[in-house]
Amino acid sequence: MTEFMKHMSVIIPSYQPDEKLAEVVKGLSEKGFRDIILVDDGGGADYAAYFEKARQFPGVTVLAHPENKGKGCALKTAFAFCLKERPACSGVVTVDGDNQHHADDILACCGKLEEKPDHVILGARSFSNEDVPLRSRFGNVLTKGVFRFVCGIRITDTQTGLRAIPAHLLKDMLEIEGSRYEYETNMLLELKARSIPYEEVPIRTIYLDENDSSHFNPLKDSIRIYRTIFAFAASSFASSLIDLVLFYLCISLLTYTAPEGIWNIAIATAAARVCSSLFNYNMNRRKVFRSGGRSSIVKYYILCALQFAASAALVSLMSYLFPAGSLGKTFIKAVIDILLFLLSYQIQREWVFRRERD
Protein backbone atom coordinates (compact mmCIF):
# COMPACT_ATOMS: atom_id res chain seq x y z
CA MET A 1 0.00 0.00 0.00
CA THR A 2 1.11 3.57 -0.72
CA GLU A 3 1.38 6.14 2.08
CA PHE A 4 -1.87 7.70 0.88
CA MET A 5 -3.69 4.39 1.07
CA LYS A 6 -2.20 3.56 4.48
CA HIS A 7 -3.82 6.71 5.87
CA MET A 8 -7.28 5.98 4.46
CA SER A 9 -9.96 5.35 7.09
CA VAL A 10 -12.77 2.92 6.33
CA ILE A 11 -16.15 3.89 7.83
CA ILE A 12 -18.86 1.26 8.28
CA PRO A 13 -22.17 2.47 9.75
CA SER A 14 -24.23 -0.46 10.99
CA TYR A 15 -27.61 -0.97 12.63
CA GLN A 16 -28.54 -4.41 13.94
CA PRO A 17 -25.90 -6.30 11.90
CA ASP A 18 -25.41 -10.03 11.45
CA GLU A 19 -22.39 -12.25 10.79
CA LYS A 20 -21.71 -10.42 7.50
CA LEU A 21 -20.21 -7.50 9.42
CA ALA A 22 -17.19 -9.57 10.50
CA GLU A 23 -16.82 -10.84 6.93
CA VAL A 24 -16.63 -7.26 5.66
CA VAL A 25 -14.00 -6.32 8.25
CA LYS A 26 -12.00 -9.48 7.51
CA GLY A 27 -11.94 -8.71 3.78
CA LEU A 28 -10.77 -5.15 4.44
CA SER A 29 -8.10 -6.34 6.86
CA GLU A 30 -6.78 -8.81 4.30
CA LYS A 31 -6.45 -5.98 1.77
CA GLY A 32 -4.24 -4.05 4.18
CA PHE A 33 -6.61 -1.50 5.67
CA ARG A 34 -5.53 -0.68 9.23
CA ASP A 35 -8.03 1.96 10.29
CA ILE A 36 -11.56 0.56 10.21
CA ILE A 37 -14.19 2.57 12.08
CA LEU A 38 -17.46 0.83 12.90
CA VAL A 39 -20.44 2.87 14.08
CA ASP A 40 -22.97 0.95 16.17
CA ASP A 41 -26.11 2.96 15.44
CA GLY A 42 -28.00 1.96 18.58
CA GLY A 43 -28.85 -1.60 17.60
CA GLY A 44 -29.06 -2.71 21.21
CA ALA A 45 -27.48 -5.36 23.39
CA ASP A 46 -28.69 -8.22 21.19
CA TYR A 47 -26.26 -7.12 18.46
CA ALA A 48 -23.24 -6.22 20.59
CA ALA A 49 -21.61 -9.61 19.93
CA TYR A 50 -21.35 -8.89 16.21
CA PHE A 51 -19.45 -5.66 16.88
CA GLU A 52 -17.27 -7.41 19.44
CA LYS A 53 -16.36 -10.10 16.92
CA ALA A 54 -15.45 -7.47 14.32
CA ARG A 55 -13.38 -5.60 16.92
CA GLN A 56 -10.93 -8.54 17.11
CA PHE A 57 -9.37 -7.61 13.78
CA PRO A 58 -6.39 -5.21 13.85
CA GLY A 59 -7.07 -1.49 13.56
CA VAL A 60 -10.80 -1.67 14.33
CA THR A 61 -12.45 1.10 16.34
CA VAL A 62 -16.09 0.89 17.41
CA LEU A 63 -18.10 4.08 18.00
CA ALA A 64 -21.58 3.68 19.50
CA HIS A 65 -24.82 5.63 19.58
CA PRO A 66 -26.94 5.01 22.70
CA GLU A 67 -30.01 4.83 20.46
CA ASN A 68 -30.75 4.60 16.76
CA LYS A 69 -30.14 7.95 15.08
CA GLY A 70 -29.96 6.97 11.43
CA LYS A 71 -27.29 6.31 8.83
CA GLY A 72 -26.65 10.00 8.24
CA CYS A 73 -25.88 10.60 11.91
CA ALA A 74 -23.67 7.50 12.00
CA LEU A 75 -21.61 8.79 9.08
CA LYS A 76 -21.31 12.24 10.66
CA THR A 77 -20.16 10.70 13.95
CA ALA A 78 -17.35 8.92 12.09
CA PHE A 79 -16.44 12.01 10.05
CA ALA A 80 -16.15 14.10 13.22
CA PHE A 81 -14.07 11.36 14.86
CA CYS A 82 -11.63 11.34 11.92
CA LEU A 83 -11.26 15.11 11.97
CA LYS A 84 -10.42 15.04 15.68
CA GLU A 85 -8.53 11.77 16.09
CA ARG A 86 -6.96 11.16 12.67
CA PRO A 87 -4.98 14.32 11.78
CA ALA A 88 -2.88 12.42 9.22
CA CYS A 89 -5.96 10.96 7.50
CA SER A 90 -5.75 11.27 3.69
CA GLY A 91 -9.41 10.44 3.23
CA VAL A 92 -12.26 8.14 4.20
CA VAL A 93 -14.21 5.50 2.34
CA THR A 94 -17.75 4.67 3.46
CA VAL A 95 -18.79 1.04 3.17
CA ASP A 96 -22.03 -0.80 3.91
CA GLY A 97 -21.79 -3.54 6.52
CA ASP A 98 -23.87 -6.15 4.69
CA ASN A 99 -21.02 -7.51 2.53
CA GLN A 100 -22.42 -6.04 -0.69
CA HIS A 101 -19.22 -4.10 -1.44
CA HIS A 102 -16.33 -6.26 -2.61
CA ALA A 103 -12.98 -5.49 -1.00
CA ASP A 104 -11.34 -5.10 -4.43
CA ASP A 105 -13.90 -2.45 -5.38
CA ILE A 106 -13.30 -0.59 -2.11
CA LEU A 107 -9.59 -0.64 -2.87
CA ALA A 108 -10.26 0.59 -6.42
CA CYS A 109 -12.26 3.58 -5.16
CA CYS A 110 -9.45 4.49 -2.74
CA GLY A 111 -6.95 4.19 -5.60
CA LYS A 112 -9.01 6.53 -7.74
CA LEU A 113 -9.13 9.02 -4.84
CA GLU A 114 -5.33 8.91 -4.69
CA GLU A 115 -5.26 9.81 -8.40
CA LYS A 116 -7.82 12.61 -7.94
CA PRO A 117 -7.51 13.84 -4.33
CA ASP A 118 -9.92 16.76 -4.86
CA HIS A 119 -12.77 14.52 -6.07
CA VAL A 120 -15.42 12.50 -4.30
CA ILE A 121 -15.31 8.97 -5.72
CA LEU A 122 -18.58 7.06 -6.09
CA GLY A 123 -18.76 3.32 -6.56
CA ALA A 124 -21.29 2.79 -9.35
CA ARG A 125 -23.19 -0.47 -9.76
CA SER A 126 -24.99 -1.61 -12.88
CA PHE A 127 -28.75 -2.10 -12.42
CA SER A 128 -29.34 -3.95 -15.68
CA ASN A 129 -28.60 -7.41 -14.26
CA GLU A 130 -31.56 -9.74 -13.76
CA ASP A 131 -30.59 -10.51 -10.15
CA VAL A 132 -31.07 -6.88 -9.06
CA PRO A 133 -34.20 -6.65 -6.85
CA LEU A 134 -37.07 -4.78 -8.50
CA ARG A 135 -37.34 -2.17 -5.73
CA SER A 136 -33.64 -1.30 -6.10
CA ARG A 137 -33.80 -1.14 -9.89
CA PHE A 138 -36.96 0.97 -9.90
CA GLY A 139 -35.73 3.24 -7.12
CA ASN A 140 -32.45 3.96 -8.87
CA VAL A 141 -34.03 4.62 -12.28
CA LEU A 142 -36.55 7.01 -10.76
CA THR A 143 -34.03 8.85 -8.58
CA LYS A 144 -31.49 9.05 -11.42
CA GLY A 145 -34.11 10.67 -13.65
CA VAL A 146 -35.08 13.18 -10.96
CA PHE A 147 -31.43 14.04 -10.34
CA ARG A 148 -30.86 14.77 -14.01
CA PHE A 149 -34.04 16.76 -14.60
CA VAL A 150 -34.38 18.69 -11.36
CA CYS A 151 -30.78 19.02 -10.24
CA GLY A 152 -28.69 18.74 -13.39
CA ILE A 153 -26.59 15.91 -11.93
CA ARG A 154 -25.69 12.79 -13.92
CA ILE A 155 -25.06 9.92 -11.53
CA THR A 156 -25.30 6.25 -12.50
CA ASP A 157 -25.91 4.84 -9.01
CA THR A 158 -27.81 7.25 -6.76
CA GLN A 159 -28.10 4.68 -3.97
CA THR A 160 -24.43 3.77 -3.63
CA GLY A 161 -23.02 3.59 -0.12
CA LEU A 162 -19.45 3.14 -1.38
CA ARG A 163 -17.94 6.62 -1.45
CA ALA A 164 -14.33 7.74 -1.07
CA ILE A 165 -14.04 11.27 0.31
CA PRO A 166 -10.85 13.34 0.70
CA ALA A 167 -10.09 14.45 4.26
CA HIS A 168 -10.28 18.16 3.42
CA LEU A 169 -13.97 17.76 2.51
CA LEU A 170 -15.08 16.17 5.78
CA LYS A 171 -16.04 19.53 7.26
CA ASP A 172 -18.29 20.08 4.24
CA MET A 173 -19.85 16.67 4.80
CA LEU A 174 -20.65 17.59 8.43
CA GLU A 175 -22.50 20.72 7.28
CA ILE A 176 -24.90 18.76 5.06
CA GLU A 177 -28.37 18.27 6.49
CA GLY A 178 -30.02 14.91 7.10
CA SER A 179 -29.84 12.19 9.72
CA ARG A 180 -31.08 9.06 7.95
CA TYR A 181 -30.97 7.77 4.39
CA GLU A 182 -31.81 11.19 2.98
CA TYR A 183 -28.36 12.36 4.10
CA GLU A 184 -26.70 10.32 1.35
CA THR A 185 -29.00 11.93 -1.23
CA ASN A 186 -28.27 15.38 0.21
CA MET A 187 -24.57 14.64 -0.08
CA LEU A 188 -24.93 14.06 -3.82
CA LEU A 189 -26.97 17.24 -4.20
CA GLU A 190 -24.31 19.22 -2.34
CA LEU A 191 -21.60 18.04 -4.71
CA LYS A 192 -23.32 20.15 -7.33
CA ALA A 193 -24.20 23.03 -5.02
CA ARG A 194 -20.66 23.28 -3.58
CA SER A 195 -18.92 22.72 -6.93
CA ILE A 196 -17.19 19.60 -5.63
CA PRO A 197 -15.98 17.40 -8.53
CA TYR A 198 -16.85 13.72 -8.47
CA GLU A 199 -16.07 10.63 -10.48
CA GLU A 200 -17.68 7.21 -10.66
CA VAL A 201 -15.85 3.90 -10.54
CA PRO A 202 -17.69 0.82 -11.86
CA ILE A 203 -18.09 -1.81 -9.13
CA ARG A 204 -19.71 -5.23 -8.78
CA THR A 205 -23.46 -5.42 -8.30
CA ILE A 206 -23.97 -7.69 -5.29
CA TYR A 207 -27.36 -8.37 -3.71
CA LEU A 208 -27.62 -11.04 -1.03
CA ASP A 209 -30.97 -12.67 -0.18
CA GLU A 210 -32.92 -10.11 -2.26
CA ASN A 211 -31.28 -7.36 -0.17
CA ASP A 212 -33.23 -8.47 2.93
CA SER A 213 -30.49 -7.23 5.25
CA SER A 214 -31.08 -3.63 4.19
CA HIS A 215 -32.84 -1.40 6.74
CA PHE A 216 -34.02 0.91 3.96
CA ASN A 217 -37.79 1.33 4.23
CA PRO A 218 -39.02 1.76 0.62
CA LEU A 219 -42.01 3.91 1.58
CA LYS A 220 -40.83 5.93 4.57
CA ASP A 221 -37.28 6.55 3.43
CA SER A 222 -38.27 7.28 -0.17
CA ILE A 223 -40.59 9.99 1.13
CA ARG A 224 -37.67 11.50 3.02
CA ILE A 225 -35.43 11.37 -0.04
CA TYR A 226 -37.91 12.74 -2.59
CA ARG A 227 -39.16 15.37 -0.17
CA THR A 228 -35.63 16.73 -0.17
CA ILE A 229 -35.31 16.65 -3.96
CA PHE A 230 -38.69 18.18 -4.73
CA ALA A 231 -38.03 21.05 -2.33
CA PHE A 232 -36.24 22.50 -5.34
CA ALA A 233 -39.52 22.70 -7.24
CA ALA A 234 -41.93 23.51 -4.39
CA SER A 235 -40.98 27.18 -4.21
CA SER A 236 -41.62 27.69 -7.92
CA PHE A 237 -44.94 25.88 -7.73
CA ALA A 238 -46.12 28.07 -4.83
CA SER A 239 -45.02 31.27 -6.53
CA SER A 240 -46.67 30.18 -9.80
CA LEU A 241 -49.92 29.61 -7.92
CA ILE A 242 -49.68 33.08 -6.38
CA ASP A 243 -48.89 34.49 -9.82
CA LEU A 244 -51.88 32.82 -11.48
CA VAL A 245 -54.36 33.86 -8.78
CA LEU A 246 -53.17 37.46 -8.83
CA PHE A 247 -53.18 37.50 -12.64
CA TYR A 248 -56.78 36.25 -12.71
CA LEU A 249 -57.90 38.87 -10.18
CA CYS A 250 -56.07 41.65 -12.00
CA ILE A 251 -57.24 40.74 -15.50
CA SER A 252 -60.81 40.38 -14.25
CA LEU A 253 -60.70 43.81 -12.60
CA LEU A 254 -59.05 45.49 -15.59
CA THR A 255 -61.47 43.87 -18.05
CA TYR A 256 -64.38 45.13 -15.94
CA THR A 257 -63.04 48.70 -15.72
CA ALA A 258 -61.51 48.93 -19.21
CA PRO A 259 -62.91 46.20 -21.48
CA GLU A 260 -60.94 47.32 -24.53
CA GLY A 261 -57.68 48.18 -22.76
CA ILE A 262 -54.77 47.04 -24.92
CA TRP A 263 -52.38 46.97 -21.97
CA ASN A 264 -54.58 44.84 -19.72
CA ILE A 265 -52.56 41.63 -20.09
CA ALA A 266 -49.21 43.39 -19.65
CA ILE A 267 -50.39 45.25 -16.55
CA ALA A 268 -51.92 42.14 -14.99
CA THR A 269 -48.80 40.11 -15.75
CA ALA A 270 -46.54 42.78 -14.23
CA ALA A 271 -48.58 43.16 -11.03
CA ALA A 272 -48.79 39.41 -10.49
CA ARG A 273 -45.13 38.86 -11.29
CA VAL A 274 -43.85 41.53 -8.88
CA CYS A 275 -45.64 39.93 -5.94
CA SER A 276 -44.87 36.33 -6.85
CA SER A 277 -41.23 37.08 -7.68
CA LEU A 278 -40.55 38.60 -4.26
CA PHE A 279 -41.96 35.46 -2.66
CA ASN A 280 -40.07 33.19 -5.06
CA TYR A 281 -36.72 34.91 -4.67
CA ASN A 282 -36.78 34.77 -0.89
CA MET A 283 -37.90 31.14 -0.82
CA ASN A 284 -35.23 30.11 -3.33
CA ARG A 285 -32.49 32.02 -1.55
CA ARG A 286 -33.36 30.84 1.97
CA LYS A 287 -34.94 27.42 1.56
CA VAL A 288 -34.02 25.97 -1.81
CA PHE A 289 -30.58 26.97 -3.08
CA ARG A 290 -29.50 28.49 0.25
CA SER A 291 -27.22 30.87 -1.49
CA GLY A 292 -27.29 34.36 -2.90
CA GLY A 293 -26.46 37.96 -2.15
CA ARG A 294 -26.52 41.25 -3.98
CA SER A 295 -25.42 39.73 -7.26
CA SER A 296 -28.03 36.99 -7.05
CA ILE A 297 -30.93 39.40 -6.70
CA VAL A 298 -29.70 41.40 -9.72
CA LYS A 299 -29.40 38.22 -11.76
CA TYR A 300 -32.78 37.04 -10.51
CA TYR A 301 -34.58 40.19 -11.63
CA ILE A 302 -32.81 40.20 -14.98
CA LEU A 303 -34.25 36.74 -15.44
CA CYS A 304 -37.64 37.93 -14.17
CA ALA A 305 -37.67 40.78 -16.70
CA LEU A 306 -36.93 38.38 -19.54
CA GLN A 307 -39.55 35.95 -18.28
CA PHE A 308 -42.09 38.73 -17.91
CA ALA A 309 -41.50 39.92 -21.47
CA ALA A 310 -41.70 36.39 -22.85
CA SER A 311 -44.82 35.54 -20.85
CA ALA A 312 -46.68 38.74 -21.75
CA ALA A 313 -45.74 38.48 -25.42
CA LEU A 314 -46.67 34.83 -25.74
CA VAL A 315 -49.95 35.18 -23.81
CA SER A 316 -50.89 38.19 -25.94
CA LEU A 317 -50.06 36.30 -29.13
CA MET A 318 -51.98 33.19 -28.13
CA SER A 319 -54.94 35.28 -26.93
CA TYR A 320 -55.01 37.04 -30.30
CA LEU A 321 -54.87 33.74 -32.19
CA PHE A 322 -57.36 32.05 -29.86
CA PRO A 323 -59.76 34.70 -28.42
CA ALA A 324 -60.80 33.82 -24.86
CA GLY A 325 -62.22 35.35 -21.70
CA SER A 326 -60.44 35.85 -18.40
CA LEU A 327 -60.49 32.16 -17.49
CA GLY A 328 -59.25 31.14 -20.94
CA LYS A 329 -56.41 33.66 -20.85
CA THR A 330 -55.44 32.39 -17.40
CA PHE A 331 -55.29 28.83 -18.76
CA ILE A 332 -53.15 29.98 -21.69
CA LYS A 333 -50.82 31.74 -19.28
CA ALA A 334 -50.56 28.62 -17.10
CA VAL A 335 -49.44 26.49 -20.04
CA ILE A 336 -46.90 29.07 -21.22
CA ASP A 337 -45.50 29.60 -17.74
CA ILE A 338 -45.00 25.86 -17.23
CA LEU A 339 -42.83 25.81 -20.34
CA LEU A 340 -40.96 28.91 -19.23
CA PHE A 341 -40.47 27.36 -15.79
CA LEU A 342 -38.52 24.44 -17.25
CA LEU A 343 -36.08 26.91 -18.76
CA SER A 344 -36.12 29.36 -15.85
CA TYR A 345 -35.34 26.71 -13.27
CA GLN A 346 -32.22 25.61 -15.11
CA ILE A 347 -31.02 29.22 -15.32
CA GLN A 348 -31.68 29.84 -11.62
CA ARG A 349 -29.81 26.71 -10.64
CA GLU A 350 -26.83 27.25 -12.93
CA TRP A 351 -26.51 31.05 -12.89
CA VAL A 352 -28.63 33.01 -10.41
CA PHE A 353 -28.07 30.95 -7.27
CA ARG A 354 -24.96 29.05 -8.23
CA ARG A 355 -22.73 28.69 -5.18
CA GLU A 356 -19.04 29.29 -5.71
CA ARG A 357 -16.72 27.19 -3.56
CA ASP A 358 -14.28 29.16 -1.41
Coordinates of N, CA and C in Angstrom, one line a residue, residues 124-128 136-160 185 188-189 198 200 225-226 229-230:
A124 N -20.1 2.8 -8.6 CA -21.3 2.8 -9.3 C -21.6 1.4 -9.8
R125 N -22.7 0.9 -9.3 CA -23.2 -0.5 -9.8 C -24.0 -0.4 -11.0
S126 N -24.1 -1.5 -11.7 CA -25.0 -1.6 -12.9 C -26.3 -2.2 -12.4
F127 N -27.4 -1.6 -12.8 CA -28.8 -2.1 -12.4 C -29.5 -2.9 -13.5
S128 N -28.7 -3.2 -14.6 CA -29.3 -3.9 -15.7 C -29.4 -5.5 -15.5
S136 N -34.9 -2.0 -5.9 CA -33.6 -1.3 -6.1 C -33.5 -0.8 -7.5
R137 N -33.9 -1.6 -8.5 CA -33.8 -1.1 -9.9 C -34.7 0.0 -10.2
F138 N -36.0 -0.1 -9.7 CA -37.0 1.0 -9.9 C -36.6 2.2 -9.2
G139 N -36.1 2.1 -7.9 CA -35.7 3.2 -7.1 C -34.6 4.0 -7.7
N140 N -33.6 3.3 -8.3 CA -32.5 4.0 -8.9 C -32.8 4.7 -10.2
V141 N -33.6 4.0 -11.0 CA -34.0 4.6 -12.3 C -34.8 5.9 -12.0
L142 N -35.7 5.8 -11.1 CA -36.5 7.0 -10.8 C -35.7 8.1 -10.2
T143 N -34.9 7.8 -9.2 CA -34.0 8.8 -8.6 C -33.0 9.4 -9.6
K144 N -32.5 8.6 -10.4 CA -31.5 9.0 -11.4 C -32.1 10.0 -12.4
G145 N -33.4 9.7 -12.8 CA -34.1 10.7 -13.7 C -34.4 12.0 -13.0
V146 N -34.8 11.9 -11.7 CA -35.1 13.2 -11.0 C -33.8 14.0 -10.8
F147 N -32.7 13.3 -10.5 CA -31.4 14.0 -10.3 C -31.1 14.8 -11.6
R148 N -31.2 14.1 -12.7 CA -30.9 14.8 -14.0 C -31.8 15.9 -14.4
F149 N -33.1 15.7 -14.2 CA -34.0 16.8 -14.6 C -34.1 17.9 -13.6
V150 N -34.2 17.6 -12.3 CA -34.4 18.7 -11.4 C -33.1 19.3 -10.9
C151 N -32.0 18.5 -10.8 CA -30.8 19.0 -10.2 C -29.6 19.2 -11.2
G152 N -29.8 18.6 -12.4 CA -28.7 18.7 -13.4 C -27.5 17.9 -13.0
I153 N -27.7 16.8 -12.3 CA -26.6 15.9 -11.9 C -26.7 14.6 -12.6
R154 N -25.7 14.1 -13.3 CA -25.7 12.8 -13.9 C -24.9 11.8 -13.1
I155 N -25.7 10.9 -12.4 CA -25.1 9.9 -11.5 C -25.7 8.6 -11.9
T156 N -24.8 7.6 -12.1 CA -25.3 6.3 -12.5 C -26.0 5.5 -11.4
D157 N -25.4 5.6 -10.2 CA -25.9 4.8 -9.0 C -26.2 5.8 -7.9
T158 N -27.4 6.2 -7.8 CA -27.8 7.3 -6.8 C -27.9 6.7 -5.4
Q159 N -27.9 5.3 -5.3 CA -28.1 4.7 -4.0 C -26.8 4.1 -3.4
T160 N -25.7 4.4 -4.1 CA -24.4 3.8 -3.6 C -24.0 4.2 -2.2
T185 N -28.5 11.2 -0.1 CA -29.0 11.9 -1.2 C -28.6 13.4 -1.2
L188 N -25.1 14.0 -2.4 CA -24.9 14.1 -3.8 C -25.4 15.4 -4.3
L189 N -26.5 15.9 -3.8 CA -27.0 17.2 -4.2 C -25.9 18.3 -3.9
Y198 N -16.7 15.1 -8.8 CA -16.9 13.7 -8.5 C -16.6 12.8 -9.7
E200 N -17.1 8.5 -11.0 CA -17.7 7.2 -10.7 C -16.7 6.1 -11.1
I225 N -36.4 11.0 1.0 CA -35.4 11.4 0.0 C -36.1 12.3 -1.1
Y226 N -37.3 11.9 -1.5 CA -37.9 12.7 -2.6 C -38.5 14.0 -2.1
I229 N -35.5 16.3 -2.6 CA -35.3 16.7 -4.0 C -36.4 17.6 -4.5
F230 N -37.6 17.3 -4.2 CA -38.7 18.2 -4.7 C -38.9 19.5 -4.0

